[in-house]
Short mmCIF file of the C-alpha atoms (twelve columns), coordinates in Angstrom:
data_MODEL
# 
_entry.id   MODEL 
# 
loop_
_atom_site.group_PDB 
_atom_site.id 
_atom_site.type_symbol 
_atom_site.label_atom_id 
_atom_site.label_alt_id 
_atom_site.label_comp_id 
_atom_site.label_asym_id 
_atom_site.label_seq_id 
_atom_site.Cartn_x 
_atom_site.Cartn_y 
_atom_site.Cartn_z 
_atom_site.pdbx_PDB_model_num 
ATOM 1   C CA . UNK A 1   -12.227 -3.968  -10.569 1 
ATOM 2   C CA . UNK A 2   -8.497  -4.245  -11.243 1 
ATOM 3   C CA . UNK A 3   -7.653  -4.917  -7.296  1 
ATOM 4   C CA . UNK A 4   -10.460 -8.107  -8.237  1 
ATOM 5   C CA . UNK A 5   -8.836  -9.668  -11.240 1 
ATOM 6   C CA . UNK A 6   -5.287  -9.922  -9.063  1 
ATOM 7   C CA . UNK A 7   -6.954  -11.883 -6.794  1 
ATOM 8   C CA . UNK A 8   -6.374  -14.933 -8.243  1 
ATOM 9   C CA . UNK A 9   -2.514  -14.306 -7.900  1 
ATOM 10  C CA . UNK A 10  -1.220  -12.643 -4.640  1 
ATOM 11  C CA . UNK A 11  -3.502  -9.725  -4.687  1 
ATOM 12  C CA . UNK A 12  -2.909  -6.173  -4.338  1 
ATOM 13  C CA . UNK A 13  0.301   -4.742  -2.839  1 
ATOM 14  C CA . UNK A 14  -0.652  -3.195  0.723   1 
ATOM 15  C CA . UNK A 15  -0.325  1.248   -0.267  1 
ATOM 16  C CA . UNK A 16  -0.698  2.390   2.634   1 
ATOM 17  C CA . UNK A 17  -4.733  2.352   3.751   1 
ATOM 18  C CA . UNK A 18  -7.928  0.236   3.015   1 
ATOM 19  C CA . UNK A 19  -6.959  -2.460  4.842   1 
ATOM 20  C CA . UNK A 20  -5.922  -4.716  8.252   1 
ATOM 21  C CA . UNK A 21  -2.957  -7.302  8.837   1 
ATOM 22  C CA . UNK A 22  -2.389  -10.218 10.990  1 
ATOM 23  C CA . UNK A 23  -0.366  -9.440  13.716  1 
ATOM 24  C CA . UNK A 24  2.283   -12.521 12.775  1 
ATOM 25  C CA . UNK A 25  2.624   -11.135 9.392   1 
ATOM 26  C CA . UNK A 26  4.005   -7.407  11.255  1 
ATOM 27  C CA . UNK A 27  6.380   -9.458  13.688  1 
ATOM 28  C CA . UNK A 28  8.157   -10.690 10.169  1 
ATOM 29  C CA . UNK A 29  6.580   -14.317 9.769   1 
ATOM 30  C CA . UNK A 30  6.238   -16.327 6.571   1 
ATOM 31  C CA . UNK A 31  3.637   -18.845 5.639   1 
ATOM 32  C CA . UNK A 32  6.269   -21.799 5.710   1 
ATOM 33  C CA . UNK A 33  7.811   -20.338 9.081   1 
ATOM 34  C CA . UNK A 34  9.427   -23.315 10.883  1 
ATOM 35  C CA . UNK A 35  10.698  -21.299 13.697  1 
ATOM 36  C CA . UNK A 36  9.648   -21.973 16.856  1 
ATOM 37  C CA . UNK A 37  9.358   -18.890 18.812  1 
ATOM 38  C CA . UNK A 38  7.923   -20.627 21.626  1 
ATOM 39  C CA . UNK A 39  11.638  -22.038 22.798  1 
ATOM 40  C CA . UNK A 40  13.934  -18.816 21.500  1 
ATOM 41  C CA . UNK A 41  15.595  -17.179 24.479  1 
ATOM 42  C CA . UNK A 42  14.965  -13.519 25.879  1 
ATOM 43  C CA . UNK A 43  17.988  -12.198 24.396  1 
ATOM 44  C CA . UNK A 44  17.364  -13.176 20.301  1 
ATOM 45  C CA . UNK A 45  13.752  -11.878 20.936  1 
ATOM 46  C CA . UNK A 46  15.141  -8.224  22.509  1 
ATOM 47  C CA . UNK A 47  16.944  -7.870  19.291  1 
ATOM 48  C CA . UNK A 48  13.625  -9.208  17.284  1 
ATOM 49  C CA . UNK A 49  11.311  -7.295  19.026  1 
ATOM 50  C CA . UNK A 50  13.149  -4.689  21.412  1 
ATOM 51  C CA . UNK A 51  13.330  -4.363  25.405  1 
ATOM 52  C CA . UNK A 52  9.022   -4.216  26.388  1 
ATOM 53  C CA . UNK A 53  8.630   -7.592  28.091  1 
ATOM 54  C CA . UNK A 54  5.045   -7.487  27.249  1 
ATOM 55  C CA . UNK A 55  5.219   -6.946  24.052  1 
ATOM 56  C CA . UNK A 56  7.877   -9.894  24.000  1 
ATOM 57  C CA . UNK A 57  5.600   -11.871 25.314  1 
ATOM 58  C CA . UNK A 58  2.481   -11.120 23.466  1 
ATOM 59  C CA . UNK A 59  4.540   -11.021 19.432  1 
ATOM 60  C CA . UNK A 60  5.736   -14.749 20.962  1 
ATOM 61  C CA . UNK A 61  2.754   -15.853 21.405  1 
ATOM 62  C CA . UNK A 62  1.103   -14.546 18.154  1 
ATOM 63  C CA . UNK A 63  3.774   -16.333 16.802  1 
ATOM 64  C CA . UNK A 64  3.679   -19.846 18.271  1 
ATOM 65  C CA . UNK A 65  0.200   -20.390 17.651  1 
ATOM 66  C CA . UNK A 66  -0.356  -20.590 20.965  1 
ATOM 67  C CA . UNK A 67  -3.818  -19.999 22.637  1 
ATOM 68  C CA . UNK A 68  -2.891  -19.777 26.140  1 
ATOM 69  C CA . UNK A 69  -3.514  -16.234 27.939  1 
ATOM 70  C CA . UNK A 70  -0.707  -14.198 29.037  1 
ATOM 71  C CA . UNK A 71  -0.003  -14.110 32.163  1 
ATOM 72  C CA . UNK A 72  -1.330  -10.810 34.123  1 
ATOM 73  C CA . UNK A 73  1.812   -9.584  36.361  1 
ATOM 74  C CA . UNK A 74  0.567   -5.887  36.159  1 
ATOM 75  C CA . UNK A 75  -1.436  -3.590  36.265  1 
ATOM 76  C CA . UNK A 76  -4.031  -1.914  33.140  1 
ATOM 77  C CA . UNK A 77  -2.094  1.476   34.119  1 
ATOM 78  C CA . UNK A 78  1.164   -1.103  33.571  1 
ATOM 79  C CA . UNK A 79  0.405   -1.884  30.430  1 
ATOM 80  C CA . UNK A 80  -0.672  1.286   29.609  1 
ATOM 81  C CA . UNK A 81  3.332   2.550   30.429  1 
ATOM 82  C CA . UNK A 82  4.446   -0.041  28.079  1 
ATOM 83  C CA . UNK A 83  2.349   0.473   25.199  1 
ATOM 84  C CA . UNK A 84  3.558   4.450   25.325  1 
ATOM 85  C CA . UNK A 85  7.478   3.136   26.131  1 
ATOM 86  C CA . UNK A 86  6.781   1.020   22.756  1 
ATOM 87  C CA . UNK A 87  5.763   4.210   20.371  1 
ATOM 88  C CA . UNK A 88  8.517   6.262   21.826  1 
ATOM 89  C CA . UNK A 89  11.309  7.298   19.049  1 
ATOM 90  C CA . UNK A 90  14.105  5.408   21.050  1 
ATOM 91  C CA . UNK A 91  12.340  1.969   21.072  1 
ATOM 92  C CA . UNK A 92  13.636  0.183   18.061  1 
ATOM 93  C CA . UNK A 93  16.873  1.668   18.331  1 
ATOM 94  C CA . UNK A 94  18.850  -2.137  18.684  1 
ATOM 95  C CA . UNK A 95  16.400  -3.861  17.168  1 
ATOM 96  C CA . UNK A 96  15.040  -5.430  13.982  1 
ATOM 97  C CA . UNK A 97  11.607  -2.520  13.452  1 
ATOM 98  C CA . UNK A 98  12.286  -1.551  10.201  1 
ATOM 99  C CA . UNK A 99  14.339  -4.216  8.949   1 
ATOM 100 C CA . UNK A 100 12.680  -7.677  9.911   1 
ATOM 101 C CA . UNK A 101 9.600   -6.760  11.855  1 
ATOM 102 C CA . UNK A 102 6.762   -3.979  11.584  1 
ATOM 103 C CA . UNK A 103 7.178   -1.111  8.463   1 
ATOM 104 C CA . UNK A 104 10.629  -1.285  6.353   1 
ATOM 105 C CA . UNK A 105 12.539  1.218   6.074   1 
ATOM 106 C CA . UNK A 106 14.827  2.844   3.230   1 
ATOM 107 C CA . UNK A 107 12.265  4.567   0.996   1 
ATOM 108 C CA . UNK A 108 9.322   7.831   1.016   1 
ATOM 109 C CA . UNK A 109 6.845   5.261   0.385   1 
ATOM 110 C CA . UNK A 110 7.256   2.654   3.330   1 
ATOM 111 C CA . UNK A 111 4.170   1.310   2.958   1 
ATOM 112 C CA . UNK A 112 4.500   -0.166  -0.833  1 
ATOM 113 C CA . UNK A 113 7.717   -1.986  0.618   1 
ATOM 114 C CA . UNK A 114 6.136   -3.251  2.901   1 
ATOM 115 C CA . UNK A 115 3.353   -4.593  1.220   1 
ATOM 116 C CA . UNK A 116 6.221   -5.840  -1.166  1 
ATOM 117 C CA . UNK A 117 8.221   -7.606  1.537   1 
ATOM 118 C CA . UNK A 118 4.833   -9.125  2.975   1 
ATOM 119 C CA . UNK A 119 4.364   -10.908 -0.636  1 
ATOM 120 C CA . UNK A 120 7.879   -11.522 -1.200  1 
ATOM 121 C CA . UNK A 121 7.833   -13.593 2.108   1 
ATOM 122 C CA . UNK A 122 4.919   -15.462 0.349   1 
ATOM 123 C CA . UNK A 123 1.667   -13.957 1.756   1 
ATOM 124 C CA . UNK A 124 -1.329  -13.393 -0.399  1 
ATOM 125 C CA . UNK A 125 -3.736  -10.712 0.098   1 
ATOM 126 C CA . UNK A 126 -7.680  -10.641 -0.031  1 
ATOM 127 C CA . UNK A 127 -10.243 -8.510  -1.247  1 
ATOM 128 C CA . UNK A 128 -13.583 -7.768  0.774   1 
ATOM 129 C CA . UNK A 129 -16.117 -5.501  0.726   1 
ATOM 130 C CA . UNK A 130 -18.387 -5.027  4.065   1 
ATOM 131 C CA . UNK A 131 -21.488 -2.894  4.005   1 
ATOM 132 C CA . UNK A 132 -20.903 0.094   5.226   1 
ATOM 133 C CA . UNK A 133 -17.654 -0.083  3.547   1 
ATOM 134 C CA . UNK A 134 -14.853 0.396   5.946   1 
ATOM 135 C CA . UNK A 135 -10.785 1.153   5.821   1 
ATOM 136 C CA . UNK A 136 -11.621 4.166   3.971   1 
ATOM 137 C CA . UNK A 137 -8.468  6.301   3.165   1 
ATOM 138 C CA . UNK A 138 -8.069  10.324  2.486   1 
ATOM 139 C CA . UNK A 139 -6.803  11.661  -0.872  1 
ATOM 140 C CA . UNK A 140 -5.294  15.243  -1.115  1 
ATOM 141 C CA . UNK A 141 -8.061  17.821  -2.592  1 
ATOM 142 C CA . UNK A 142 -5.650  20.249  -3.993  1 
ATOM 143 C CA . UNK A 143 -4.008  20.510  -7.263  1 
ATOM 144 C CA . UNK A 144 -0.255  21.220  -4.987  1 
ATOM 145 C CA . UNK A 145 -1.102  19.035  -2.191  1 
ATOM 146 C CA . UNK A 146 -1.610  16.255  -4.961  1 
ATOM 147 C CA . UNK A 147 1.430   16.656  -7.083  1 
ATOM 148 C CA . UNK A 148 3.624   16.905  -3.816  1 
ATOM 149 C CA . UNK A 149 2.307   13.377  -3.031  1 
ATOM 150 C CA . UNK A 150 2.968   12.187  -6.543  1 
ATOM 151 C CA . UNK A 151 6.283   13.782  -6.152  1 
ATOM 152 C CA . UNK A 152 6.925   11.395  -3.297  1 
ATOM 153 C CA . UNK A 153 5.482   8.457   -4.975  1 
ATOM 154 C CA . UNK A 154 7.580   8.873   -7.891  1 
ATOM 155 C CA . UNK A 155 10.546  9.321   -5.409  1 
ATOM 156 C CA . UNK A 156 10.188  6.299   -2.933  1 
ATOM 157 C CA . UNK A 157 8.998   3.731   -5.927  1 
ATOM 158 C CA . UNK A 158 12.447  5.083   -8.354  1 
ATOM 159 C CA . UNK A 159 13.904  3.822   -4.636  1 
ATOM 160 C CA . UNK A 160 12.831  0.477   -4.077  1 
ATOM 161 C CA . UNK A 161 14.024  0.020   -7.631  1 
ATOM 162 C CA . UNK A 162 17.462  -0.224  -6.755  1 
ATOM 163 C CA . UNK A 163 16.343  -1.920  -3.392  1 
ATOM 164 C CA . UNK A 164 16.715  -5.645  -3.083  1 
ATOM 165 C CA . UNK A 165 12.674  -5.654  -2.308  1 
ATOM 166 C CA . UNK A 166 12.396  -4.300  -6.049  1 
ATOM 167 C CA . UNK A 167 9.518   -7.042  -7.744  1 
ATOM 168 C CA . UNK A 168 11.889  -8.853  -9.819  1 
ATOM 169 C CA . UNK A 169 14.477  -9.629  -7.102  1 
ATOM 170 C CA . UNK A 170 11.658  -10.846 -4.488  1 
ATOM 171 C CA . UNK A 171 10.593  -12.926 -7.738  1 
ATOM 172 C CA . UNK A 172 14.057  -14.861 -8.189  1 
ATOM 173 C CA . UNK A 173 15.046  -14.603 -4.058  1 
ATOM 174 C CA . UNK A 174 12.252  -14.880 -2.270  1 
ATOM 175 C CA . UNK A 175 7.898   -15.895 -2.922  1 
ATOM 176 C CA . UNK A 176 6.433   -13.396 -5.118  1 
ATOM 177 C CA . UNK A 177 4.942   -15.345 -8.324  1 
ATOM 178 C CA . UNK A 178 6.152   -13.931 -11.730 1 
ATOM 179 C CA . UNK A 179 2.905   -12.743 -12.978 1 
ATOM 180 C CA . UNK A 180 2.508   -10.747 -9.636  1 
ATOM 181 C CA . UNK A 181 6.116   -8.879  -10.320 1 
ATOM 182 C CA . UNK A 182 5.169   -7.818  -13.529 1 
ATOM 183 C CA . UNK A 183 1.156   -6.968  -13.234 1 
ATOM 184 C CA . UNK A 184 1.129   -3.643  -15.278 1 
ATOM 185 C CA . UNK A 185 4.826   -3.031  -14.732 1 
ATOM 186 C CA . UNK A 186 5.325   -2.423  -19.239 1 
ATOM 187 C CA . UNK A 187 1.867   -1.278  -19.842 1 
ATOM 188 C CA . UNK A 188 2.362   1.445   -16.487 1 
ATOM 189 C CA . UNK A 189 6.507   2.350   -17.538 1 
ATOM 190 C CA . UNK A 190 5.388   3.203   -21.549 1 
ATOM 191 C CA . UNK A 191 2.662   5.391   -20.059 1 
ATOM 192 C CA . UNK A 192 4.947   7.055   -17.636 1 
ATOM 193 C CA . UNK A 193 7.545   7.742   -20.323 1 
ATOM 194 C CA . UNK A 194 5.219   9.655   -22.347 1 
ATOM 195 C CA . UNK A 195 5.052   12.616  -20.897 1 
ATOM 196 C CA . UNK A 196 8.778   12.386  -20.813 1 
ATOM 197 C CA . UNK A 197 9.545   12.083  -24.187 1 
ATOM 198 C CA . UNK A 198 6.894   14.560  -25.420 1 
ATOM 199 C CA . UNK A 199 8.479   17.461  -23.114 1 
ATOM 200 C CA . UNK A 200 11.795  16.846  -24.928 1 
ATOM 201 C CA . UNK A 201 10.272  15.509  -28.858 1 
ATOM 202 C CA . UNK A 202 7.864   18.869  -28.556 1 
ATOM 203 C CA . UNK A 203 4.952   16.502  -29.287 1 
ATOM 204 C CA . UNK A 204 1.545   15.337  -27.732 1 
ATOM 205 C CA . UNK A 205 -0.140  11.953  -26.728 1 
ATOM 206 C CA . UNK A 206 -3.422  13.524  -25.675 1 
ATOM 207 C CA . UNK A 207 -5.646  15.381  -28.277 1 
ATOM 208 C CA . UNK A 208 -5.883  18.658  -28.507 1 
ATOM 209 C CA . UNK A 209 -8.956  21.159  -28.636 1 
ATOM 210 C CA . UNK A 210 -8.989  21.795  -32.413 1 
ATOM 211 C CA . UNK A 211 -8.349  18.387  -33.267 1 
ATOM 212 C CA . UNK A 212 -11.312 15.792  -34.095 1 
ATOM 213 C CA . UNK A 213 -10.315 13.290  -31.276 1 
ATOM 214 C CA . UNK A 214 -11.520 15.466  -28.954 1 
ATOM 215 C CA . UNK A 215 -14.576 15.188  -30.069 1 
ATOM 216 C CA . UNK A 216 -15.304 12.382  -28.248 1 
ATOM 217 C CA . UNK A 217 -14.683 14.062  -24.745 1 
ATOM 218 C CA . UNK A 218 -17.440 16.758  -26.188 1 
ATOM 219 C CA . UNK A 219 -19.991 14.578  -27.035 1 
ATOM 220 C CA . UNK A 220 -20.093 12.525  -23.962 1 
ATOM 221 C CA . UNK A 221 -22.677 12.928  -21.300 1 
ATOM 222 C CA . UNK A 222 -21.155 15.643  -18.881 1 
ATOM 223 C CA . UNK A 223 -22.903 17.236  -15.998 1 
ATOM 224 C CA . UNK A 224 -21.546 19.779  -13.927 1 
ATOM 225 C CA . UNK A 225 -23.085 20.376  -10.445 1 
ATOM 226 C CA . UNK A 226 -22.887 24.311  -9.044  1 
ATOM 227 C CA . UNK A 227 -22.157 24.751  -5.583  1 
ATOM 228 C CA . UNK A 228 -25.466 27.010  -4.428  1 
ATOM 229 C CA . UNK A 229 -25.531 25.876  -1.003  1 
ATOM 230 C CA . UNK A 230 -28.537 23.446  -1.140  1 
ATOM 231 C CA . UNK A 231 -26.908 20.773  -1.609  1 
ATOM 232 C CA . UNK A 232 -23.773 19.122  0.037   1 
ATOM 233 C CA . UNK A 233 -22.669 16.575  -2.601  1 
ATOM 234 C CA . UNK A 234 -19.192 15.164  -2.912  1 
ATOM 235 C CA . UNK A 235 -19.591 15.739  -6.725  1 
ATOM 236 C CA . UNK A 236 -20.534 19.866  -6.314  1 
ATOM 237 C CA . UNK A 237 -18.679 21.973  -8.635  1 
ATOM 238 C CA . UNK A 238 -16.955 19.285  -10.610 1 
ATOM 239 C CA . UNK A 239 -17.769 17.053  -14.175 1 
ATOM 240 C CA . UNK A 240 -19.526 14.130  -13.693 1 
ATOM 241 C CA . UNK A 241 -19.272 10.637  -15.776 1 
ATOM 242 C CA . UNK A 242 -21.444 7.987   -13.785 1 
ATOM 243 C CA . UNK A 243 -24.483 8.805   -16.413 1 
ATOM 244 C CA . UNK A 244 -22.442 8.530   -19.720 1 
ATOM 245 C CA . UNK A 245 -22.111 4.676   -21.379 1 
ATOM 246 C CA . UNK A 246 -19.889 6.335   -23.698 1 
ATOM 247 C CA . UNK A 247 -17.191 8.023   -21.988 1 
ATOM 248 C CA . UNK A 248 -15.358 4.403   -20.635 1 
ATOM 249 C CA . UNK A 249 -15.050 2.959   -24.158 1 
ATOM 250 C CA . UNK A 250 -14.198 5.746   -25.940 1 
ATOM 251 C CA . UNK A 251 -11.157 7.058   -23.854 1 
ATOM 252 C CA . UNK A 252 -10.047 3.459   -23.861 1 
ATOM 253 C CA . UNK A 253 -9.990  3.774   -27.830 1 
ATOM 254 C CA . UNK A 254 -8.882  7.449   -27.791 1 
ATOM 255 C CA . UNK A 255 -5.848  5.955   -25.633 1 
# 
């Protein structure tokens, strides 16, 4: 619901799954791009887009708007050699991958800068919903396979911080609107100081068992499924909330 309501700004930052993008918005254009890529010469796009001449050709026409077909010189097995000469480690050596074009580089979570430097050029993004529901991502199922990703999280956001792709920088340089650099950015750095300031205060945010504000996670509507073996739920062996009216509104006033 919260991905919904940013909608009518930007939209949410691309993280990494759950969604596609236009091929002209990897190859590093903006909305207001003026270039024409149609008339720059061989050399300026090897350092763009490296030494493949089909993908040269192809990113310059994604980028020209034009509709004309490419012109078949090869073979499938051809382009099949290129495609595998494109994903080798070597390719972007030279080039602007990483920098102008495709994923940036220069933090453990690549994917939030992009989706930063994608808005900051001025993009918006949109929210759909198909049925079946598609661009479904994994989540780690362990308690040490999730904390190492929040570990990294942590790490590669504290990075782009001191990155000039950090939110309020793309705000005064390049297109991302105000509200959109500061959507839960106070509300979010209180809440991750907490835990912070309790480990060195010796105090506690969150109830404990003996006090009367945890009451209200007791008297919720709980279910907890056993794993017999009849069943192959998601939900088997873990608490359950989707019954309970309660258990929304009162953590919100618990918090």
């Amino acid at each position: 619901y919260l991905v919904n309501g940013i909608s009518s700004i930007q939209g949410t930052v691309y993280a990494g799954s759950n969604c596609f993008h236009r091929r002209k918005v990897i190859y590093g254009s903006s909305p207001n791009d003026t270039k024409t890529y149609g008339s720059i010469n061989n050399e300026d796009l090897q350092k763009l887009f490296g030494k493949s001449i089909e993908l040269r050709e192809s990113a310059s026409q994604i980028l020209s708007k034009s509709n004309s077909k490419m012109e078949i010189r090869r073979s499938p097995s051809d382009f099949t050699e290129a495609a595998i000469h494109v994903a080798s480690c070597s390719y972007e050596y030279g080039t602007s991958w990483g920098t102008q074009v495709g994923w940036q580089y220069g933090s453990a979570t690549e994917d939030v800068l992009t989706g930063l430097t994608i808005h900051g050029r001025g993009w918006r993004s949109a929210i759909t919903s198909t049925d079946p529901l598609a661009f479904l991502g994994c989540a780690p199922t362990t308690f040490p396979s999730s904390l190492k990703q929040q570990k990294r999280w942590v790490m590669g956001l504290f990075e782009i911080l001191f990155t000039d792709k950090n939110p309020l920088l793309l705000t005064i340089k390049g297109n991302i609107w105000f509200r959109q650099a500061l959507v839960r950015s106070i509300p979010e750095l209180c809440y991750a100081t907490l835990p912070a300031y309790c480990i060195i205060t010796g105090s506690q945010f969150l109830p404990k068992v003996n006090e009367r504000g945890f009451l209200i996670f007791m008297v919720t509507q709980k279910e907890h499924r056993s794993n017999d073996g009849d069943n192959d739920s998601e939900t088997d062996g873990r608490f359950t909330f989707d019954k309970s009216p309660m258990i929304v509104p009162g953590v919100v006033i618990l918090l």
